[in-house]
XYZ file of C-alpha atoms in Angstrom:
98
model
C -48.015 37.183 -7.265
C -49.867 39.631 -8.847
C -53.492 40.706 -7.361
C -53.467 38.307 -4.304
C -55.328 39.415 -1.312
C -55.395 37.356 2.017
C -57.790 35.040 1.063
C -57.028 34.406 -2.297
C -53.528 33.866 -1.939
C -53.694 29.889 -2.410
C -56.207 29.940 -5.398
C -54.620 28.702 -8.555
C -53.481 31.281 -11.098
C -55.209 32.647 -13.650
C -54.772 30.447 -16.803
C -53.677 34.007 -18.686
C -51.038 34.667 -16.491
C -48.019 33.077 -18.286
C -45.203 31.348 -15.846
C -41.671 31.376 -17.034
C -38.479 29.344 -15.520
C -35.560 31.565 -15.686
C -32.023 29.641 -15.626
C -29.054 31.582 -15.189
C -25.291 31.145 -14.975
C -23.405 33.751 -13.405
C -19.479 34.473 -12.516
C -18.620 36.601 -9.596
C -22.820 38.032 -10.201
C -21.873 38.700 -14.025
C -24.568 36.512 -16.329
C -22.298 34.898 -18.583
C -25.600 32.662 -19.811
C -29.227 32.941 -19.410
C -32.536 31.241 -20.632
C -36.235 31.713 -20.110
C -38.876 28.573 -20.490
C -42.307 28.701 -20.605
C -44.037 26.764 -17.670
C -46.967 25.625 -19.950
C -44.707 24.688 -23.072
C -42.200 22.570 -20.511
C -45.443 20.760 -19.099
C -46.330 19.631 -23.068
C -42.741 18.496 -23.194
C -42.910 16.765 -20.172
C -45.990 15.149 -21.140
C -44.414 14.109 -24.399
C -41.113 12.774 -23.204
C -40.515 13.153 -19.445
C -37.278 11.182 -19.571
C -35.999 13.533 -22.421
C -36.632 16.851 -20.512
C -35.242 15.392 -17.117
C -31.885 14.546 -19.231
C -31.693 18.085 -20.318
C -32.588 19.694 -17.391
C -29.916 17.700 -15.700
C -27.435 18.510 -18.409
C -27.684 22.314 -17.115
C -26.217 21.200 -14.061
C -23.742 18.897 -15.394
C -22.253 21.209 -17.630
C -22.161 24.100 -15.282
C -19.730 21.467 -12.852
C -17.924 20.250 -15.712
C -16.842 23.208 -17.436
C -16.150 25.037 -13.831
C -12.026 23.874 -13.815
C -11.828 24.420 -17.942
C -10.473 27.165 -20.032
C -13.130 29.442 -21.919
C -15.971 28.534 -19.305
C -18.447 30.561 -21.025
C -18.022 28.619 -24.419
C -17.563 25.401 -22.526
C -20.759 25.948 -21.148
C -22.410 27.076 -24.301
C -21.007 24.429 -26.457
C -22.021 21.863 -23.448
C -25.455 22.916 -23.316
C -26.091 22.298 -26.766
C -24.423 18.817 -27.334
C -23.566 17.462 -23.916
C -19.648 17.906 -25.022
C -17.081 19.997 -23.666
C -14.944 21.778 -25.649
C -12.004 19.926 -27.507
C -12.439 17.383 -29.473
C -10.787 15.086 -26.999
C -12.811 16.298 -24.155
C -14.981 13.649 -22.361
C -18.874 13.936 -22.619
C -20.305 15.666 -19.736
C -24.084 15.077 -19.962
C -25.743 12.812 -17.906
C -27.291 9.783 -20.543
C -24.840 10.320 -23.476
């Protein structure tokens, strides 16, 4: 945390600080997919439609788990994050809520 003292470490963050959430998928330590999210923007999206945000965030877990044992893991994850479907037209929908 920037500029934190012993007595100020529990104070709210300065409103000018940018808070970022990072989502990363790695294989043997090699990053194959990375996204970053602005926490303020996510907060607005949660206020507007919490259910959709929950579904899309959970998709980030189910896609990686669902693509784990498929050919073309990286491509499968990227495709699945887009629309919730695994690579291949005959493949099942891997996303929650679809």
